[in-house]
Amino acid sequence: MRSAGGAAARGRPRAGLARSLCSASGSAVDMKHYLWERYREAKRSTDELVPSIMSNLLNPDAIFSNNEMSLSDIEIYGFDYDYTLVFYSKHLHTLIFNAARDLLINEHRYPVEIRKYEYDPNFAIRGLHYDVQRAMLMKIDAFHYIQMGTVYRGLSVVPDEEVIDMYEGSHVPLEQMSDFYGKSSHGNTMKQFMDIFSLPEMTLLSCVNEHFLKNNIDYEPVHLYKDVKDSIRDVHIKGIMYRAIEADIEKYICYAEQTRAVLAKLADHGKKMFLITNSPSSFVDKGMRYIVGKDWRDLFDVVIVQAEKPNFFNDKRRPFRKVNEKGVLLWDKIHKLQKGQIYKQGNLYEFLKLTGWRGSKVLYFGDHIYSDLADLTLKHGWRTGAIIPELRSELRIMNTEQYIQTMTWLQTLTGLLEQMQVYRDAESQLVLQEWKKERKEMREMTKSFFNAQFGSLFRTDQNPTYFLRRLSRFADIYMASLSCLLNYDVHHTFYPRRTPLQHELPAWSDSPSAFRAPVLQEAQAK
């Protein structure tokens, strides 16, 4: 649904005409009655419009395009591993949260009382920003504005007035935003969490902040951020997560036979395939054996583990090392990347030299928009596909009658407010204030459809999120999972929808057909 807020000059009654209407009618015109009648007309039109929208629902298994791309041009397919080829159950984030929490207690001497906090899978969403100095988690839109009502200190929302006072408004200047990898070159640390693995990290940060605040414990927010970050990192690099998954693979990995179906389909059509992951060799091998089969390596022309992305795409100094069947690193100089072998480390420049694979004939899939996709798009001209698991659940919510009814009326009410704001008399302004209150309540309801604290991954009240802005820039296509590829043949061309610019939209697009600038029409008739 498009925001009606940008329709500044379309279908709007001119103030002069509105004043003429008022003066011509004099006291005979009951403005309160008039405005509420327009409201009821708009409501009826919305109710009539909903069934037609319900007959044309969105497909959660579709692939969406930001940039035109034909699969006929793609000869080589590359994949990340975690949350691209393999998906994990809800138990994994609980494991990461608990392990990192215990590391805070045992290695960083944090209060043992924080063990009472448990992982809440419904607290955070991806793409949020964290102000390290102020210890606040928030949602920021594509224009660097904080969405009010989504700023959390600990587990409690920060009042809008306090946020505005703290940031001298709701805008976050560019120099305070983090770069692609969350490091600020200006000394400011507004960290954006883009990784699915960051969900337990955000929740743990909020829980520990909550404990310190509730117990009036004086602490340094910067130290807390670093300690939590290091603990989450240690869950990975110390092998805690890998060992737990390998020990109970059925509990943590969601078996998906469609992953093999996708790979087999590409292989049957003669496509080359490669895997580049930061995960270790034995971990990847066991996971792929579980979801694809023991012959999984036969499907890939090149397999690279512990690649240390995003450094893999930028650092030319690290050569490849071969990993033998026992997981031992060999010291041989690598002159060719051989099928069936596993390689560690390396860099993209060496990869391109050894394979000759380059340019727009390569399509690489990953879930991390920055460390997987950004450099490939900006520096190497590869085509990119983003795997966004949250997309499927959000589309299912958007297909519900309650959501469609709410959003259609919200858009109509916004258009109604825009058109009727020319009436400045006290009686009219009281009516408009009631409408604004209703609009605000509906916005909050719309947010809670997705996540009670932060709303949708892709949209703030009316603008795209900062997450969607980066997704649109660095991913040619995006989808909920690789299985979506099974719905398209290998010659399919993805065309982005031509989204009208604000100045390209006709006046009638702001509201249902029965509600077309009634004030303007009536004024002209007079």
XYZ file of C-alpha atoms in Angstrom:
526
model
C 0.000 0.000 0.000
C 1.331 3.426 -0.916
C 1.460 6.266 1.540
C -0.998 9.031 0.732
C 1.253 11.617 2.335
C 3.116 12.437 -0.882
C 0.039 13.548 -2.788
C 0.687 17.148 -1.894
C -0.783 18.833 -4.946
C -3.190 16.235 -6.328
C -6.931 16.157 -5.740
C -6.589 18.781 -3.012
C -9.172 21.548 -2.606
C -7.553 24.939 -2.933
C -7.890 27.071 0.177
C -9.617 29.856 -1.801
C -12.248 27.481 -3.109
C -12.757 26.049 0.358
C -13.244 29.529 1.792
C -15.731 30.273 -0.969
C -17.686 27.185 -0.043
C -17.837 28.247 3.574
C -18.781 31.880 2.875
C -21.328 30.957 0.192
C -23.119 28.561 2.490
C -22.738 30.637 5.623
C -24.248 29.298 8.779
C -26.363 26.895 6.712
C -23.359 24.652 6.354
C -22.771 22.528 9.406
C -19.061 21.814 8.977
C -19.072 19.070 11.561
C -21.926 17.311 9.774
C -20.286 17.909 6.396
C -16.913 16.418 7.404
C -18.409 13.386 9.092
C -20.546 12.718 6.030
C -17.388 12.739 3.893
C -15.854 10.362 6.469
C -18.775 7.943 6.168
C -18.626 8.073 2.369
C -14.934 7.214 2.480
C -15.618 4.383 4.934
C -18.259 2.868 2.673
C -15.931 3.096 -0.317
C -13.186 1.351 1.606
C -15.486 -1.494 2.597
C -16.446 -1.941 -1.062
C -12.803 -1.962 -2.157
C -11.526 -4.646 0.255
C -13.078 -7.698 -1.503
C -11.319 -6.848 -4.778
C -7.989 -6.569 -2.943
C -8.617 -9.888 -1.208
C -9.011 -11.547 -4.597
C -5.459 -10.606 -5.600
C -3.235 -11.654 -2.688
C 0.557 -11.688 -2.572
C 2.447 -14.949 -3.097
C 4.778 -15.744 -0.147
C 6.773 -18.080 -2.422
C 7.412 -15.457 -5.090
C 10.760 -13.882 -5.970
C 10.789 -10.086 -5.924
C 13.017 -7.987 -8.117
C 14.814 -4.708 -7.460
C 16.671 -4.824 -10.761
C 15.879 -6.500 -14.074
C 17.719 -9.783 -14.381
C 17.403 -12.785 -16.679
C 18.407 -16.222 -15.422
C 19.327 -17.020 -19.030
C 22.432 -14.884 -18.465
C 23.421 -16.702 -15.272
C 25.942 -19.507 -15.736
C 27.316 -19.761 -12.180
C 25.381 -19.867 -8.909
C 27.069 -19.147 -5.573
C 25.697 -19.659 -2.079
C 26.311 -18.765 1.517
C 25.608 -21.615 3.966
C 23.882 -20.389 7.149
C 20.320 -19.182 6.533
C 20.798 -19.640 2.794
C 21.315 -23.332 2.090
C 20.409 -24.360 5.624
C 17.754 -22.988 7.973
C 17.732 -23.383 11.730
C 14.950 -24.058 14.199
C 13.827 -21.650 16.919
C 15.989 -23.578 19.391
C 19.224 -22.181 17.951
C 18.678 -18.577 19.027
C 17.811 -19.760 22.529
C 21.067 -21.723 22.561
C 23.105 -18.683 21.422
C 21.402 -16.400 23.968
C 21.937 -18.804 26.867
C 25.544 -19.563 25.965
C 26.470 -15.876 25.571
C 24.654 -14.985 28.810
C 26.658 -17.647 30.643
C 29.896 -16.336 29.142
C 29.047 -12.872 30.454
C 28.643 -14.332 33.929
C 31.558 -16.752 33.936
C 34.188 -14.845 31.950
C 33.177 -11.181 32.202
C 31.999 -11.276 35.847
C 28.490 -10.005 35.157
C 25.891 -10.452 37.936
C 24.648 -14.017 38.195
C 21.123 -12.579 38.452
C 21.024 -11.961 34.685
C 20.542 -15.719 34.335
C 16.856 -15.154 35.146
C 16.397 -13.559 31.720
C 15.366 -15.925 28.979
C 15.365 -15.477 25.234
C 12.203 -13.912 23.827
C 11.924 -14.675 20.085
C 9.239 -12.003 19.727
C 11.218 -9.068 21.105
C 13.544 -7.856 18.327
C 13.574 -7.808 14.543
C 16.491 -7.573 12.147
C 17.776 -4.251 10.842
C 17.484 -2.303 14.103
C 20.089 0.257 15.163
C 21.728 0.368 18.573
C 23.110 3.570 20.031
C 26.144 2.247 21.887
C 26.727 5.341 24.044
C 23.088 5.682 25.090
C 22.341 1.935 25.218
C 19.158 2.264 23.172
C 17.748 0.004 20.470
C 15.626 1.606 17.753
C 14.176 1.402 14.274
C 15.331 3.929 11.686
C 13.784 4.589 8.284
C 15.389 5.026 4.874
C 15.723 8.789 5.441
C 17.548 8.403 8.783
C 14.493 9.264 10.893
C 13.805 7.359 14.098
C 10.359 5.804 14.196
C 8.728 7.077 17.356
C 7.475 4.367 19.675
C 10.240 1.955 18.657
C 13.074 3.237 20.862
C 13.880 0.854 23.713
C 16.161 1.281 26.682
C 16.399 -2.163 28.193
C 12.990 -3.757 27.736
C 11.025 -0.521 28.115
C 9.989 1.924 25.424
C 11.454 5.438 25.699
C 8.832 8.235 25.584
C 8.785 10.204 22.312
C 9.488 13.489 24.109
C 12.660 12.083 25.649
C 13.863 10.736 22.292
C 13.268 14.084 20.585
C 15.073 15.923 23.356
C 18.018 13.498 23.284
C 18.522 13.608 19.511
C 17.336 17.200 19.059
C 14.549 15.876 16.873
C 14.126 12.452 15.321
C 16.739 12.644 12.563
C 20.069 10.805 12.851
C 22.769 12.587 10.789
C 24.721 10.584 8.246
C 28.010 10.892 10.129
C 26.447 9.163 13.140
C 25.328 6.139 11.130
C 27.542 3.090 10.921
C 29.110 2.012 7.645
C 28.412 -1.324 5.944
C 30.087 -3.349 8.672
C 28.954 -1.439 11.713
C 32.158 0.557 12.282
C 31.952 4.310 12.366
C 34.801 6.324 10.910
C 33.705 9.411 12.844
C 33.877 8.011 16.359
C 30.106 7.574 16.530
C 28.770 4.104 17.132
C 25.239 3.568 15.888
C 25.449 -0.136 15.159
C 22.987 -1.730 12.731
C 22.150 -5.401 13.293
C 21.725 -7.023 9.880
C 22.470 -10.680 10.606
C 19.787 -13.198 11.611
C 22.252 -14.410 14.244
C 22.096 -10.902 15.771
C 18.564 -11.414 17.127
C 19.791 -13.083 20.349
C 22.520 -10.428 20.601
C 19.981 -7.574 20.572
C 17.812 -9.381 23.088
C 20.731 -10.082 25.425
C 21.863 -6.440 25.261
C 18.358 -5.298 26.155
C 18.022 -7.806 29.010
C 21.330 -6.858 30.656
C 20.546 -3.159 30.236
C 17.179 -3.843 31.873
C 18.819 -5.560 34.839
C 21.269 -2.697 35.422
C 18.555 -0.051 35.110
C 16.046 -1.830 37.346
C 18.665 -2.333 40.053
C 20.210 1.159 39.790
C 23.614 -0.286 38.895
C 25.998 2.281 37.461
C 27.632 0.911 34.306
C 29.381 2.002 31.135
C 27.156 1.251 28.072
C 30.160 1.025 25.737
C 31.701 -1.737 27.866
C 28.416 -3.601 27.976
C 28.072 -3.492 24.185
C 31.603 -4.793 23.675
C 31.239 -7.574 26.260
C 27.969 -8.799 24.756
C 29.423 -8.589 21.253
C 32.481 -10.590 22.329
C 30.350 -13.196 24.104
C 28.156 -13.709 21.045
C 31.300 -13.979 18.908
C 32.805 -16.540 21.293
C 29.716 -18.741 21.018
C 30.731 -19.109 17.373
C 34.542 -19.088 17.380
C 34.883 -21.299 20.456
C 32.723 -23.862 18.736
C 29.926 -23.843 21.329
C 27.212 -23.429 18.700
C 28.822 -25.795 16.199
C 29.250 -28.605 18.725
C 25.676 -28.294 19.960
C 24.234 -28.443 16.447
C 26.401 -31.388 15.418
C 25.411 -33.258 18.575
C 21.670 -32.851 17.923
C 21.339 -31.958 14.273
C 17.644 -32.854 14.050
C 16.798 -30.417 16.839
C 18.568 -27.427 15.354
C 18.485 -27.850 11.562
C 15.192 -27.650 9.682
C 15.327 -30.492 7.200
C 14.508 -29.091 3.763
C 14.493 -31.524 0.877
C 13.779 -28.570 -1.414
C 17.373 -27.390 -0.959
C 18.568 -30.493 -2.753
C 15.838 -30.040 -5.353
C 17.094 -26.530 -6.134
C 20.720 -27.657 -6.430
C 19.787 -30.682 -8.523
C 17.705 -28.545 -10.871
C 20.619 -26.185 -11.481
C 23.046 -29.081 -11.954
C 20.688 -30.748 -14.447
C 20.762 -27.580 -16.526
C 24.550 -27.503 -16.575
C 24.995 -24.623 -14.136
C 28.219 -24.352 -12.153
C 27.851 -23.910 -8.409
C 30.059 -22.865 -5.518
C 29.776 -22.376 -1.770
C 31.508 -19.635 0.256
C 30.828 -19.698 3.995
C 32.387 -18.502 7.231
C 31.449 -21.768 8.962
C 34.036 -24.538 9.543
C 34.486 -27.588 7.334
C 33.174 -30.414 9.549
C 30.138 -28.369 10.567
C 29.204 -27.617 6.956
C 29.817 -31.213 5.908
C 27.500 -32.650 8.548
C 24.783 -30.113 7.833
C 24.923 -30.647 4.079
C 24.897 -34.421 4.499
C 21.721 -34.010 6.537
C 19.813 -31.702 4.176
C 21.275 -32.668 0.775
C 22.942 -36.083 1.127
C 26.381 -37.587 1.521
C 27.156 -36.796 -2.122
C 26.536 -33.075 -1.650
C 30.059 -32.105 -2.751
C 29.426 -33.626 -6.186
C 26.968 -30.806 -6.822
C 29.505 -28.017 -6.180
C 32.443 -27.021 -8.363
C 34.123 -25.098 -5.525
C 33.630 -25.225 -1.733
C 35.277 -22.606 0.505
C 34.916 -22.660 4.310
C 36.021 -20.216 7.031
C 36.209 -17.558 4.349
C 35.993 -14.691 6.865
C 33.544 -12.661 4.821
C 33.460 -9.713 4.253
C 37.297 -9.732 4.361
C 37.222 -12.479 1.740
C 35.879 -9.957 -0.775
C 38.433 -7.242 0.012
C 41.707 -8.669 1.346
C 44.015 -9.812 -1.477
C 46.726 -11.174 0.825
C 45.280 -14.445 2.092
C 45.927 -17.508 -0.125
C 43.718 -20.582 -0.208
C 44.544 -23.709 1.785
C 43.246 -27.181 0.986
C 41.473 -29.140 3.728
C 41.891 -32.932 3.575
C 39.270 -35.538 4.496
C 40.368 -35.473 8.152
C 40.045 -31.702 8.351
C 43.812 -31.132 8.330
C 45.117 -28.024 6.583
C 47.653 -28.733 3.830
C 50.525 -26.447 2.923
C 50.434 -27.064 -0.860
C 50.295 -24.058 -3.137
C 46.886 -23.916 -4.825
C 47.057 -23.643 -8.631
C 43.473 -24.747 -9.279
C 40.248 -25.006 -7.296
C 39.175 -28.587 -7.852
C 35.706 -30.063 -7.692
C 35.137 -32.313 -4.691
C 37.821 -30.556 -2.598
C 37.287 -28.186 0.323
C 39.337 -25.007 0.640
C 39.798 -22.634 3.536
C 40.328 -18.851 3.678
C 41.532 -17.351 0.394
C 40.184 -14.194 -1.196
C 37.871 -13.266 -4.037
C 40.632 -11.891 -6.279
C 42.467 -15.235 -6.178
C 39.132 -17.006 -6.616
C 38.416 -15.043 -9.802
C 41.905 -15.705 -11.155
C 41.676 -19.453 -10.524
C 38.122 -19.892 -11.846
C 37.720 -17.140 -14.415
C 34.192 -16.588 -13.103
C 33.362 -12.923 -13.123
C 30.775 -10.319 -13.931
C 27.058 -10.545 -14.458
C 27.049 -14.256 -15.331
C 27.490 -15.014 -11.592
C 24.529 -14.918 -9.180
C 25.373 -15.176 -5.465
C 22.822 -15.787 -2.695
C 23.243 -14.785 0.944
C 21.240 -13.599 3.935
C 23.558 -10.809 5.137
C 23.049 -7.767 2.959
C 26.395 -6.202 3.890
C 28.923 -8.985 4.349
C 27.410 -11.259 1.672
C 26.125 -8.943 -1.039
C 27.330 -5.344 -0.843
C 30.912 -5.757 -2.107
C 29.880 -8.177 -4.849
C 27.443 -5.589 -6.197
C 29.601 -2.501 -5.758
C 33.047 -3.819 -6.695
C 32.688 -6.963 -8.765
C 29.508 -6.633 -10.793
C 28.037 -9.954 -9.680
C 24.284 -10.331 -9.564
C 22.965 -10.909 -6.053
C 20.014 -12.612 -4.404
C 19.028 -11.939 -0.788
C 17.441 -14.660 1.317
C 15.007 -12.995 3.733
C 13.221 -15.679 5.802
C 11.031 -13.058 7.503
C 9.481 -12.198 4.134
C 7.218 -15.245 4.059
C 5.618 -14.580 7.447
C 5.166 -10.870 6.707
C 3.460 -11.603 3.393
C 1.095 -14.023 5.098
C 0.118 -11.294 7.556
C -0.355 -8.827 4.699
C -2.742 -11.291 3.038
C -5.130 -11.371 6.003
C -8.456 -9.576 5.727
C -7.818 -7.687 8.969
C -4.548 -6.256 7.660
C -5.996 -5.346 4.264
C -9.046 -3.728 5.843
C -6.886 -1.733 8.260
C -4.349 -0.583 5.678
C -6.976 0.370 3.085
C -8.846 2.482 5.594
C -5.609 3.977 6.939
C -4.657 5.126 3.436
C -8.122 6.482 2.765
C -8.211 8.327 6.080
C -4.807 9.852 5.340
C -6.110 11.125 1.992
C -9.210 12.460 3.707
C -7.101 14.383 6.218
C -4.981 15.825 3.440
C -7.981 17.053 1.503
C -9.948 18.444 4.420
C -7.125 20.271 6.173
C -8.049 23.486 4.334
C -10.871 24.003 6.808
C -9.378 26.049 9.621
C -12.485 26.889 11.671
C -12.591 25.560 15.217
C -15.401 23.061 14.591
C -13.589 21.503 11.618
C -10.299 21.350 13.452
C -11.902 19.369 16.288
C -13.115 16.804 13.769
C -9.695 16.629 12.115
C -8.059 16.083 15.494
C -10.328 13.094 16.063
C -9.290 11.701 12.682
C -5.611 12.220 13.479
C -6.064 10.372 16.755
C -7.722 7.479 14.921
C -4.916 7.461 12.329
C -2.274 7.291 15.067
C -4.066 4.393 16.759
C -4.349 2.548 13.449
C -0.645 3.004 12.773
C 0.140 1.406 16.121
C -2.246 -1.439 15.329
C -0.571 -1.959 11.942
C 2.854 -2.122 13.612
C 1.649 -4.732 16.098
C 0.507 -7.031 13.289
C 4.181 -7.821 12.726
C 6.017 -7.161 15.995
C 4.612 -5.429 19.061
C 7.807 -3.471 19.721
C 9.227 -2.658 16.279
C 6.680 -3.566 13.606
C 7.622 -4.687 10.105
C 11.155 -5.438 8.942
C 10.513 -3.481 5.769
C 8.469 -0.404 6.688
C 8.123 2.266 9.342
C 4.818 4.188 9.632
C 4.968 5.392 6.053
C 8.553 5.079 4.827
C 10.740 2.097 3.936
C 13.118 1.053 6.703
C 16.852 1.578 6.524
C 17.069 -2.207 6.156
C 14.903 -2.142 3.026
C 16.916 0.745 1.616
C 20.096 -1.350 1.775
C 18.274 -4.439 0.508
C 17.051 -2.477 -2.512
C 20.555 -1.235 -3.232
C 22.554 -4.452 -2.851
C 20.180 -7.238 -3.942
C 18.974 -7.685 -7.522
C 16.318 -10.123 -6.310
C 15.090 -11.247 -2.897
C 12.975 -14.112 -1.601
C 12.046 -16.010 1.553
C 14.133 -19.094 0.714
C 16.004 -20.771 -2.125
C 13.011 -23.056 -2.641
C 11.284 -20.129 -4.359
C 13.580 -20.791 -7.332
C 11.643 -23.998 -8.003
C 8.698 -21.868 -9.126
C 10.685 -20.398 -12.046
C 12.501 -21.938 -14.989
C 16.189 -21.263 -15.595
C 15.398 -18.805 -18.395
C 13.009 -16.649 -16.396
C 13.506 -12.873 -16.467
C 12.707 -10.955 -13.297
C 11.224 -7.549 -13.957
C 10.926 -5.032 -11.123
C 7.496 -3.503 -10.831
C 7.415 0.034 -12.094
C 6.524 1.786 -8.873
C 5.081 5.202 -9.761
C 6.977 8.190 -8.477
C 4.975 10.583 -6.369
C 4.629 13.075 -9.232
C 3.586 10.309 -11.662
C 0.499 9.234 -9.730
C -2.898 10.462 -10.944
C -5.158 12.288 -8.497
C -7.680 9.461 -8.303
C -5.085 7.061 -6.897
C -5.241 8.655 -3.455
C -8.621 7.276 -2.512
C -11.328 4.789 -3.465
C -13.319 5.620 -6.576
C -16.325 6.923 -4.672
C -14.192 9.478 -2.833
C -12.621 11.776 -5.379
C -11.955 15.229 -3.991
C -15.570 15.909 -2.982
C -14.746 19.344 -1.624
C -13.203 20.419 -4.922
C -16.144 19.032 -6.912
C -18.677 20.712 -4.671
C -16.848 24.015 -4.725
C -16.659 23.950 -8.524
C -20.387 23.211 -8.725
C -21.128 26.275 -6.652
